[in-house]
Coordinates of C-alpha atoms in Angstrom, one line a residue:
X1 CA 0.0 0.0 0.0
X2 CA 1.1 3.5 -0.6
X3 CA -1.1 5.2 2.7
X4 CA -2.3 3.0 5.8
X5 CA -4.7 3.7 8.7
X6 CA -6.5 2.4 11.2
X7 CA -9.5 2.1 9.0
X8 CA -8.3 1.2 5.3
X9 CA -5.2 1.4 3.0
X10 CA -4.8 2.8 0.1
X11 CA -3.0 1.1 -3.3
X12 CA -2.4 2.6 -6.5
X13 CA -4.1 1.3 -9.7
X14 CA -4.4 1.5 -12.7
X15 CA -7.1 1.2 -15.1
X16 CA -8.2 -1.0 -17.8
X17 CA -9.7 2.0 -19.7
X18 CA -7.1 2.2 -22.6
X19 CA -6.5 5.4 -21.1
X20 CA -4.1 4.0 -18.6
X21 CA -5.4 5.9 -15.9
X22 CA -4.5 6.3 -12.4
X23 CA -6.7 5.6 -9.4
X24 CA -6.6 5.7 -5.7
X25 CA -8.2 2.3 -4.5
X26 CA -8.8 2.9 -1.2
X27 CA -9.1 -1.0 1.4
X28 CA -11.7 -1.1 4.5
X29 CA -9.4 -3.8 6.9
X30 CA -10.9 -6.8 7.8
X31 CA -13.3 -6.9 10.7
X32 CA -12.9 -3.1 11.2
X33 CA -17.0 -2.8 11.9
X34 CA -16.7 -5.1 14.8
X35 CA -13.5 -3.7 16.7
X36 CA -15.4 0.1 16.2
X37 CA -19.0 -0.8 17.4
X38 CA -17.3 -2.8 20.8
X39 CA -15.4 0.4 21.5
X40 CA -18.1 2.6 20.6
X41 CA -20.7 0.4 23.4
X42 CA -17.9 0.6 25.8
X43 CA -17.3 4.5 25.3
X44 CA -21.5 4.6 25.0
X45 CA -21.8 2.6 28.9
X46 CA -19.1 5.6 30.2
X47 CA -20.9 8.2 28.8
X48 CA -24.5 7.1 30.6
X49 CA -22.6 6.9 33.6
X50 CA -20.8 10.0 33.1
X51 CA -24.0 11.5 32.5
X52 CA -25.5 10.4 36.0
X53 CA -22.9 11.9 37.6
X54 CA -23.6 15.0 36.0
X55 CA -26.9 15.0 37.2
X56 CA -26.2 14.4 40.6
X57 CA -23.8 16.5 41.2
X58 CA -24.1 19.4 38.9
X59 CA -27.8 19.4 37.9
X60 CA -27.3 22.9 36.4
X61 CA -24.9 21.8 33.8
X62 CA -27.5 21.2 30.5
X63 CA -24.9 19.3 28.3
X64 CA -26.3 15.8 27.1
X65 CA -22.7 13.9 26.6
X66 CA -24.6 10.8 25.7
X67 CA -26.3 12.5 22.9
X68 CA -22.6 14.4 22.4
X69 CA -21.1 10.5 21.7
X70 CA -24.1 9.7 19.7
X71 CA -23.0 11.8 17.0
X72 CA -19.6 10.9 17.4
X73 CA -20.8 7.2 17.0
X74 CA -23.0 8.3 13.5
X75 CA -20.1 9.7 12.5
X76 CA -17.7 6.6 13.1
X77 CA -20.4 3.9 11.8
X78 CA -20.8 6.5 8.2
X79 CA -17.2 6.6 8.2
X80 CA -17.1 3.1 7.3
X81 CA -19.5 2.8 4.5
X82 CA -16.8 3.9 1.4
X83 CA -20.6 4.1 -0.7
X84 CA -21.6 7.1 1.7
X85 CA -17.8 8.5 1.7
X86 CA -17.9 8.6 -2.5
X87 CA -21.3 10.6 -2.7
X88 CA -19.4 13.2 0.3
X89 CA -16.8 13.3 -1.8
X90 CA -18.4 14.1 -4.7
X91 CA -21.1 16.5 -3.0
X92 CA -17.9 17.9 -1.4
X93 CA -16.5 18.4 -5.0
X94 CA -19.7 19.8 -6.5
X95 CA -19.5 22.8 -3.7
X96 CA -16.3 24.0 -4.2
X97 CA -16.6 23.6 -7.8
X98 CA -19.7 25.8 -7.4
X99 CA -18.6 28.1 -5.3
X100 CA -15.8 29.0 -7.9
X101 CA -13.2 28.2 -5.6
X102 CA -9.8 28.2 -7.1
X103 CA -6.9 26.7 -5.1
X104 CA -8.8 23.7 -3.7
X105 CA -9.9 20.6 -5.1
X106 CA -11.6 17.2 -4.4
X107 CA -10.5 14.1 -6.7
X108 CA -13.3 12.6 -8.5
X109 CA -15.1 9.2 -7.6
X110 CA -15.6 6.6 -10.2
X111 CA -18.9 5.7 -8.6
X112 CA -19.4 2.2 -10.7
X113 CA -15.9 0.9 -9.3
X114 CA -17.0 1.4 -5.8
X115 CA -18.6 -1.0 -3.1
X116 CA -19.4 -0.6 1.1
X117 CA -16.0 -1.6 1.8
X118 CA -14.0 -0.2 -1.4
X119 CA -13.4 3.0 -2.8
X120 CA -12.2 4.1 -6.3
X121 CA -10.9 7.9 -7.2
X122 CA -8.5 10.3 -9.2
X123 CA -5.1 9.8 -8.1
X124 CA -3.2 13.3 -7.9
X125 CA 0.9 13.5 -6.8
X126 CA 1.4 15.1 -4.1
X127 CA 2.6 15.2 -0.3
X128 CA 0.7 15.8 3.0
X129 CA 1.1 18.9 4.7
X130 CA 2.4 17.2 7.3
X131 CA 5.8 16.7 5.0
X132 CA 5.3 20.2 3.9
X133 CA 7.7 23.2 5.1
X134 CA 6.2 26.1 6.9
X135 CA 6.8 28.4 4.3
X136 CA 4.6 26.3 2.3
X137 CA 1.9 25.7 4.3
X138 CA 1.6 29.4 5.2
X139 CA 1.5 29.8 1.4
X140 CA -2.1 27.3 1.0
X141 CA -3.3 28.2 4.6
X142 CA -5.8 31.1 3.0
X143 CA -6.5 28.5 0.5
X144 CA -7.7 25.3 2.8
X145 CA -9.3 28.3 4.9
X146 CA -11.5 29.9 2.2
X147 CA -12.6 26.4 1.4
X148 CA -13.6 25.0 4.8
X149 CA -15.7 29.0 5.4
X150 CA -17.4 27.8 1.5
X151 CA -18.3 24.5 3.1
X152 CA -19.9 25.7 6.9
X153 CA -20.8 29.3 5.8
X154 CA -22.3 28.6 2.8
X155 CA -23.1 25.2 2.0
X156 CA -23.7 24.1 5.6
X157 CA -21.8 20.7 4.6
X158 CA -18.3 20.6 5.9
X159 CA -14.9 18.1 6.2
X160 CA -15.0 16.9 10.0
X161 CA -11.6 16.0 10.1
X162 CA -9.1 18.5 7.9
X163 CA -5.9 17.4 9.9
X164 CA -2.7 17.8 7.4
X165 CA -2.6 14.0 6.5
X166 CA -5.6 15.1 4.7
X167 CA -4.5 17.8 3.3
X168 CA -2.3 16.9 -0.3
X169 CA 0.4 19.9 -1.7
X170 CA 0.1 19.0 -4.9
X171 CA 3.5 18.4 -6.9
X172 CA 1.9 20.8 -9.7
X173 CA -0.7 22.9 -9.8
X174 CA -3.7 21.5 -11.8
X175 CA -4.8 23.0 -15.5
X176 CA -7.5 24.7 -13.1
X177 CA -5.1 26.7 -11.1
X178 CA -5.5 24.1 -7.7
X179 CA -2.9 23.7 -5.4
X180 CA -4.0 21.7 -2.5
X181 CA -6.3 18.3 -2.7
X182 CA -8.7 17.3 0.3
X183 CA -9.1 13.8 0.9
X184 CA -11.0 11.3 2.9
X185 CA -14.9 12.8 3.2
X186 CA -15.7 9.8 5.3
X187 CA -16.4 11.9 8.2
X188 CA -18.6 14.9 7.1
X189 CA -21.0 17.4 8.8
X190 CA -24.1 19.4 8.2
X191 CA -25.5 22.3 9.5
X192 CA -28.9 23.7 8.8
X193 CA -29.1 27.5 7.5
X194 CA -30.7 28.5 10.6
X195 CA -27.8 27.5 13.3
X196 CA -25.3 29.4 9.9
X197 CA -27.0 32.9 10.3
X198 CA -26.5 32.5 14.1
X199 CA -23.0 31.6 14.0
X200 CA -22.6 34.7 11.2
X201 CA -23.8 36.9 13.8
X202 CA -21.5 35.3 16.6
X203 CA -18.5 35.9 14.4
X204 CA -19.2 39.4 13.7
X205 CA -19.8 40.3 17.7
X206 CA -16.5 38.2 19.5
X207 CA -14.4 39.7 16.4
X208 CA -15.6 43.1 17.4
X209 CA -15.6 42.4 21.6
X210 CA -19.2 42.4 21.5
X211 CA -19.9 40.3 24.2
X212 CA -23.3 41.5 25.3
X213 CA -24.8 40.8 21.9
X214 CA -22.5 37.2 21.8
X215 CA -24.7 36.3 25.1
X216 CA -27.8 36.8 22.9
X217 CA -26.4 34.8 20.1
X218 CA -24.9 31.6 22.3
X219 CA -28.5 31.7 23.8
X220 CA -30.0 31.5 20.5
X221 CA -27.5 28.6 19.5
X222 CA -28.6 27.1 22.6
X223 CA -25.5 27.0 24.5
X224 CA -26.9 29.0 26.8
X225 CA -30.6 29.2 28.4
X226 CA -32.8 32.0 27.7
X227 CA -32.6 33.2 31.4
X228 CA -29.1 32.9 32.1
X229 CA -27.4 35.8 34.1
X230 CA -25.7 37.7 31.6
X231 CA -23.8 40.3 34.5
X232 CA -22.1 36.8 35.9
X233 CA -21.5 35.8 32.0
X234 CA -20.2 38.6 30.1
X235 CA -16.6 39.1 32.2
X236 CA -16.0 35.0 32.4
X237 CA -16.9 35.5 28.5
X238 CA -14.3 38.1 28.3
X239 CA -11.7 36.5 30.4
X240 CA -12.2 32.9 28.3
X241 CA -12.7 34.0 24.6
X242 CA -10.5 37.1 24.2
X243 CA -6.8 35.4 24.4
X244 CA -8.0 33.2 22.0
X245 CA -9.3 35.7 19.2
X246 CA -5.8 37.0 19.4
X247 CA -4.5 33.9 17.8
X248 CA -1.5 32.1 18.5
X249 CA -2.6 29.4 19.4
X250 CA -2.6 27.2 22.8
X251 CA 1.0 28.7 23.8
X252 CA -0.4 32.5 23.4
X253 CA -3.5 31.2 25.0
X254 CA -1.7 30.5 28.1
X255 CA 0.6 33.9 27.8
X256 CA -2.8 35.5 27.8
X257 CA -4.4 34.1 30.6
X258 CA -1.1 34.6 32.9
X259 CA -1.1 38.0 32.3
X260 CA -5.0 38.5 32.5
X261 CA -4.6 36.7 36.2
X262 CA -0.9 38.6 37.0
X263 CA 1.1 35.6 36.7
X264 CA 4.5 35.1 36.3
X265 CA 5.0 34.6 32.4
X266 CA 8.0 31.7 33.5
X267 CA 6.3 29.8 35.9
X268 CA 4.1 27.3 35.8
X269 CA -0.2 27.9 36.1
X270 CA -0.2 25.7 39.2
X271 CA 2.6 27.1 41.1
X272 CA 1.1 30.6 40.6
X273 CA -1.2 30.2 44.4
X274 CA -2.7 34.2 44.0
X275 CA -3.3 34.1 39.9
X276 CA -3.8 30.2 39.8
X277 CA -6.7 30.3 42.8
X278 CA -8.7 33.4 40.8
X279 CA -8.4 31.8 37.2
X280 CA -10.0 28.1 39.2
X281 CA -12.4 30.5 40.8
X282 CA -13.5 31.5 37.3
X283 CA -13.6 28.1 35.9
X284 CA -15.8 26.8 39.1
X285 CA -18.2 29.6 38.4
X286 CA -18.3 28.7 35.4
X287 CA -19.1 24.8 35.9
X288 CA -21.3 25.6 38.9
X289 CA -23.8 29.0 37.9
X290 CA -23.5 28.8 34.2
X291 CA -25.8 26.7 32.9
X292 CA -24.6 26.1 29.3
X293 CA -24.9 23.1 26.8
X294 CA -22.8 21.7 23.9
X295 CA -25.0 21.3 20.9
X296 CA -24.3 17.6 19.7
X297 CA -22.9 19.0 16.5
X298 CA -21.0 21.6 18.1
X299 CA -18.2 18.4 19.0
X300 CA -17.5 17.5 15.4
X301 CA -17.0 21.7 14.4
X302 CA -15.1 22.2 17.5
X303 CA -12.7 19.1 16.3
X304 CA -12.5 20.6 12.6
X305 CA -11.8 24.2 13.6
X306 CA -9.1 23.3 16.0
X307 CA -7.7 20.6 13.9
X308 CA -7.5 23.7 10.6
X309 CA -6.3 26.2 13.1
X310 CA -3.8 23.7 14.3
X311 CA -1.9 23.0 10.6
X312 CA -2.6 27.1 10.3
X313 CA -0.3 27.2 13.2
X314 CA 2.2 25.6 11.9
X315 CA 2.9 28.3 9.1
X316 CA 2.1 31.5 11.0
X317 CA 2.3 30.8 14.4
X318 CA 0.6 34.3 15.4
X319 CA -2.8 32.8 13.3
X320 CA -5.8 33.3 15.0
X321 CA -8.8 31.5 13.0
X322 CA -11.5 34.6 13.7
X323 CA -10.2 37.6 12.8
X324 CA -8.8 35.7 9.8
X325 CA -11.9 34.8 8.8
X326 CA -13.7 38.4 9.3
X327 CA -12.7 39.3 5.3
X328 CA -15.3 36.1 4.5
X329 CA -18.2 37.4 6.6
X330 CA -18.3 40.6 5.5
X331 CA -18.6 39.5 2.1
X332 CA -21.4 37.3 2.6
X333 CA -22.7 39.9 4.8
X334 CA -22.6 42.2 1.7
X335 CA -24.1 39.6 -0.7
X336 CA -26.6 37.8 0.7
X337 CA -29.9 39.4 0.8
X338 CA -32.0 36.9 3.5
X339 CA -33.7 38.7 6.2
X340 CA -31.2 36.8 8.6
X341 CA -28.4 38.5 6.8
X342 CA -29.7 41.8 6.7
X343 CA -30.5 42.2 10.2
X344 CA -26.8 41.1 11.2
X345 CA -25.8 43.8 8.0
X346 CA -28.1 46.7 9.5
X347 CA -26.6 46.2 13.1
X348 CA -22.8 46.6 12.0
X349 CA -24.1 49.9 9.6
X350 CA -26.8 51.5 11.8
X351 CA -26.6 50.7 15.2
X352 CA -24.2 52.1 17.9
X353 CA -23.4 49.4 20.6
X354 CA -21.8 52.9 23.0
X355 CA -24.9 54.9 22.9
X356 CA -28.2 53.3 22.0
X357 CA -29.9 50.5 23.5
X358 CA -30.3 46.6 22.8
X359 CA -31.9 46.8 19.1
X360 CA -32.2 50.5 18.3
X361 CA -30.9 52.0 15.0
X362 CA -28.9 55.0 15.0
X363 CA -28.8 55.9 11.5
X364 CA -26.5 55.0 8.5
X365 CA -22.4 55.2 9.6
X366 CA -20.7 56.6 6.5
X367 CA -17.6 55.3 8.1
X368 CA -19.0 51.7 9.3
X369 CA -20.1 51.4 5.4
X370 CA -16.5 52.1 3.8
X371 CA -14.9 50.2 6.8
X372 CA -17.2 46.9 5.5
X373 CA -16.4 47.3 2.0
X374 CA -12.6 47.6 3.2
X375 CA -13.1 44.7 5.4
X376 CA -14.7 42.2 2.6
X377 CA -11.7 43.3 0.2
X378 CA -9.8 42.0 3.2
X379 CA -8.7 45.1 5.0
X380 CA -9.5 45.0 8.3
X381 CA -9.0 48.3 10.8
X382 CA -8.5 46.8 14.5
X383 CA -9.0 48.2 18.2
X384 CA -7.8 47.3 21.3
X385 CA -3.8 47.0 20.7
X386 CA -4.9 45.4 17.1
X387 CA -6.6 42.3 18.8
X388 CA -10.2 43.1 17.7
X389 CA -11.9 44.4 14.8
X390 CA -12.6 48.3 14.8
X391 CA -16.0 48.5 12.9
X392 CA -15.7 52.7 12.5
X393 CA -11.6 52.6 11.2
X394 CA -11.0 53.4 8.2
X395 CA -7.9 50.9 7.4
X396 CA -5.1 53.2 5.6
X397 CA -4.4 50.3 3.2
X398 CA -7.5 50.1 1.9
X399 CA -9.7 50.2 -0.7
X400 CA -9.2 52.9 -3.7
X401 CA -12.6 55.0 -4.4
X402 CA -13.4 53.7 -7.9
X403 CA -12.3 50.2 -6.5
X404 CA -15.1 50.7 -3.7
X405 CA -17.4 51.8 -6.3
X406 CA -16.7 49.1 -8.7
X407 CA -17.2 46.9 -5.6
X408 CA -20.8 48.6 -4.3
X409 CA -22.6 47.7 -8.1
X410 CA -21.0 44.1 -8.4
X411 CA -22.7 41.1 -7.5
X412 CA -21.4 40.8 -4.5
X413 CA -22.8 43.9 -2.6
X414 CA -26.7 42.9 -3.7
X415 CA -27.5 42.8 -0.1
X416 CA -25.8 46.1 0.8
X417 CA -27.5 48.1 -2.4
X418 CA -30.9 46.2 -1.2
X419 CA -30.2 47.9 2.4
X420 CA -29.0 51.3 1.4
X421 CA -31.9 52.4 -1.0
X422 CA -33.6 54.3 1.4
X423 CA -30.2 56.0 2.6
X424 CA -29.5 56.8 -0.9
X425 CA -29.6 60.4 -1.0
X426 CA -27.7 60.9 1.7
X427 CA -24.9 58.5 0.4
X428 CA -24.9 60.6 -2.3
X429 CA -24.5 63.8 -0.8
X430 CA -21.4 62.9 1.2
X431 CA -19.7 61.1 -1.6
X432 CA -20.0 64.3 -4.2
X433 CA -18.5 66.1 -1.3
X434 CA -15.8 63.7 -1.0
X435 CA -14.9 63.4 -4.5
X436 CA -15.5 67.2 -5.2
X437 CA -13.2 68.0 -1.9
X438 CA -10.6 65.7 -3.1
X439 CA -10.9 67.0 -6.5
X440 CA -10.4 70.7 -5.6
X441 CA -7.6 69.6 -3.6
X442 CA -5.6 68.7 -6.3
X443 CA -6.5 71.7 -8.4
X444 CA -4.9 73.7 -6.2
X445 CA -1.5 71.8 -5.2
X446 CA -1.3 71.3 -8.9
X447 CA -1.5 75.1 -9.8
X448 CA 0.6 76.0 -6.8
X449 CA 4.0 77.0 -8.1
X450 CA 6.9 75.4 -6.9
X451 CA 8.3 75.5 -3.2
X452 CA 11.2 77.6 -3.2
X453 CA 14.6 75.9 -2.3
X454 CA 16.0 76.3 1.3
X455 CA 19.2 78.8 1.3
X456 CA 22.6 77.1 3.0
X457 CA 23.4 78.7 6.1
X458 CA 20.3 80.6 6.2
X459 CA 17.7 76.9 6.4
X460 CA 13.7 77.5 5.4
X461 CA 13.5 81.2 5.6
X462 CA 10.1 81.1 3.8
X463 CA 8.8 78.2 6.5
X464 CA 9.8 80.3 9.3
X465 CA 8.3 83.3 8.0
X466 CA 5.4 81.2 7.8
X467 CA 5.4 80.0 11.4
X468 CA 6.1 83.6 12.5
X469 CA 2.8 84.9 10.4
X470 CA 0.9 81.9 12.2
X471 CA 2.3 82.6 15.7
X472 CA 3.9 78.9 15.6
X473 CA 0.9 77.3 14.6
X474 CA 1.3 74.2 12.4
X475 CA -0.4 75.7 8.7
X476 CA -3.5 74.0 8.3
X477 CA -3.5 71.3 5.8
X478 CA -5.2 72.2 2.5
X479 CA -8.0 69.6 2.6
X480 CA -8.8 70.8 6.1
X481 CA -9.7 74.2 4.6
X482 CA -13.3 75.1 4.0
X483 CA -14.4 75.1 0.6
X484 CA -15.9 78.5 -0.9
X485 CA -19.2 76.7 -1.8
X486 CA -21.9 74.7 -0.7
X487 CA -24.0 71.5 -1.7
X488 CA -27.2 71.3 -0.9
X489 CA -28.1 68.8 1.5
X490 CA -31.1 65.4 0.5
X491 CA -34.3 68.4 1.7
X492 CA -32.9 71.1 -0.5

């Protein structure tokens, strides 16, 4: 065999197709079903009495962990029918391919050739990203991430198990333009459109430190009951969730946390009494007056996140999987015109999380709508020591005008023009000022003769005569002059 698990191996073939064409036959092992469903009823036993522990002891905890390794189990028992793997693979395929994803692709099945226990696709040359150098895997790492935000973002259909042995670096780049091959869709996920939109709108608050409204979206996810004290939840939130949107991983994590508690950065957690005592106090408060549940599902997207975020890691190891992933949301945000979507869209451009109250609009921010359009190009302005995303900065780096424009009446801001017609006029108003501002800004530095040169000896005569004239004063800057006319506003 050329690849071996614990579940199959793989051989190279070739076929009798007068094409001489390469396949991957991929072998289930001999009495594999029987040694996974014994250690699946063994794990199933622990977890029911796991569960009446729980119970007992910590009624307020809501998790079901027998329902938690029931999906598990679906997963395992799917994983080894190869017929079920071939149509993941190829639905898997179709998505990306639909999607217009370039970079990424999924070999295709040759669905006659396969049985329950035997599985037949392309062959592509390659190695596993496990072999690959960093460099190289920070080169695809934007790649395999667009493609697994296609699959749970979009398609609600995603690759459980993305680990780097998974991943191929192909030797040459295919006549499409892809790069990198995912393999083995024997473990697969789905998630309705429903639990999407609320994980969009969870995405958009942590990346912004918006824990109040993140309270609101775990208890719609059902992590957390409807009644739950937010005052108690909102700093344990903060405390647990911020070192990890700064990336970095489980090192930084820890860096994080012993500065957050005023630990010594070289010592160990347990041998820090003061810091080490607060952070358990936390964590007790957490097990013992937060009453939150793991979704079943939520243990096969936990696995896949970490798993991505973990090869990720291994090129960049400052990655942090959320505000990487910001660039993606925003443009679906800006696409997508469902009344899930616009609702998350009109609370990043209207409302004002410092000054109005839980669902009140403020009006259109000018500045939040160029920041978003600079944020789905991939420019992302950031607060808080550039941990979080700033959702009223203007990045420097960012988008041109007529490449905003071009942007606002493509195909991809439908959902933003659908929003903004009613703010129209006032769009309008502030951008002729803009361009008209900008424009009579360089009329005047390009009629303005040149600056005279400095005499030796003698410095900037003419810039201190200036600063004498002003009294010191810095000259204003021309575009912070006020222009000699006036437009009239959307009333006339």
């Amino acid at each position: 065999p050329v690849a071996a698990a614990s579940l199959a191996q793989v051989y190279l073939a070739t076929l009798a197709d007068g094409n001489n064409t390469r396949v991957a036959v991929k072998v289930q092992r001999p009495d594999v079903l029987e040694t996974v469903s014994k250690d699946l009823y063994v794990l199933r036993r622990a977890a029911e009495v796991f569960q009446g522990l729980v119970e007992r002891f910590a009624p307020q905890q809501n998790t079901n962990y027998v329902a938690l390794l029931n999906e598990w189990a679906i997963g395992f028992y799917t994983e080894l029918d190869f017929k079920n793997e071939a149509q993941n693979q190829e639905r898997l395929r179709d998505v990306l391919i639909d999607n217009g994803l370039i970079g990424v692709t999924v070999p295709k099945v040759f669905n006659e050739l396969c049985t329950r226990r035997i599985l037949v696709s392309e062959w592509v040359d390659g190695k596993k990203l496990s072999d690959a150098t960093t460099e190289e895997i920070k080169e695809v790492t934007p790649l395999a991430q667009e493609a697994f935000l296609i699959q749970l973002f979009d398609a609600g259909f995603f690759h459980a198990d993305p680990h780097p042995g998974n991943l191929l670096l192909l030797d040459e780049p295919t006549e499409e333009g892809h790069k990198v091959a995912l393999i083995d869709c024997g473990l697969m996920a789905n998630i309705d459109q429903a639990d999407r939109d609320k994980m969009i709108s969870a995405v958009i608050h942590l990346a912004n430190k918006d824990y109040t409204s993140l309270v609101t979206d775990f208890m719609d996810l059902g992590i957390l009951p409807d009644d739950c004290d937010k005052p108690t939840i909102i700093p344990l939130m903060d405390k647990a969730l911020s070192p990890y949107v700064q990336g970095g991983g489980a090192k930084k994590y820890e860096e994080e946390l012993k500065r957050m508690y005023g630990m010594d950065a070289d010592a160990k957690l347990s041998t820090q009494v003061g810091g080490f005592q607060a952070m358990t106090q936390d964590a007790l408060t957490v097990l013992n007056d937060v009453p939150f549940a793991i979704p079943p599902y939520f243990a096969i997207l936990g696995r896949a996140i970490v798993t991505l975020e973990g090869v990720a890691l291994t090129g960049d190891e400052e990655y942090g999987i959320i505000m990487e992933s910001y660039p993606f949301i925003a443009r679906k945000l800006l696409r997508e015109d469902r009344p899930e979507i616009q609702r998350a869209l009109v609370e990043v451009l209207f409302n004002d999380n410092s000054s109005s109250s839980e669902g009140e609009s403020s009006g259109l921010k000018f500045t939040r709508l160029l920041a978003i359009l600079n944020n789905a190009a991939g420019s992302v302005g950031k607060q808080n020591g550039g941990v979080f995303v700033d959702l009223d900065a203007i990045p420097d780096d960012g988008l041109s005008f007529s490449e905003g424009l071009r942007f606002l009446l493509s195909d991809q801001a439908e959902s933003l023009r659908s929003l903004l017609e009613s703010e129209i006029d006032n769009i309008i108003d502030i951008v002729l000022r803009q361009i008209l501002r900008k424009g009579a800004s360089e009329v005047v530095v390009a009629l303005t003769p040149p600056r005279p040169p400095s005499i030796p000896f003698f410095g900037d005569i003419f810039g201190s005569l200036a600063s004498t004239i002003t009294g010191g004063a810095t000259p204003p800057k021309l575009d912070e002059v006020p222009l000699p006319f006036l437009l009239p506003g959307k009333d006339g």
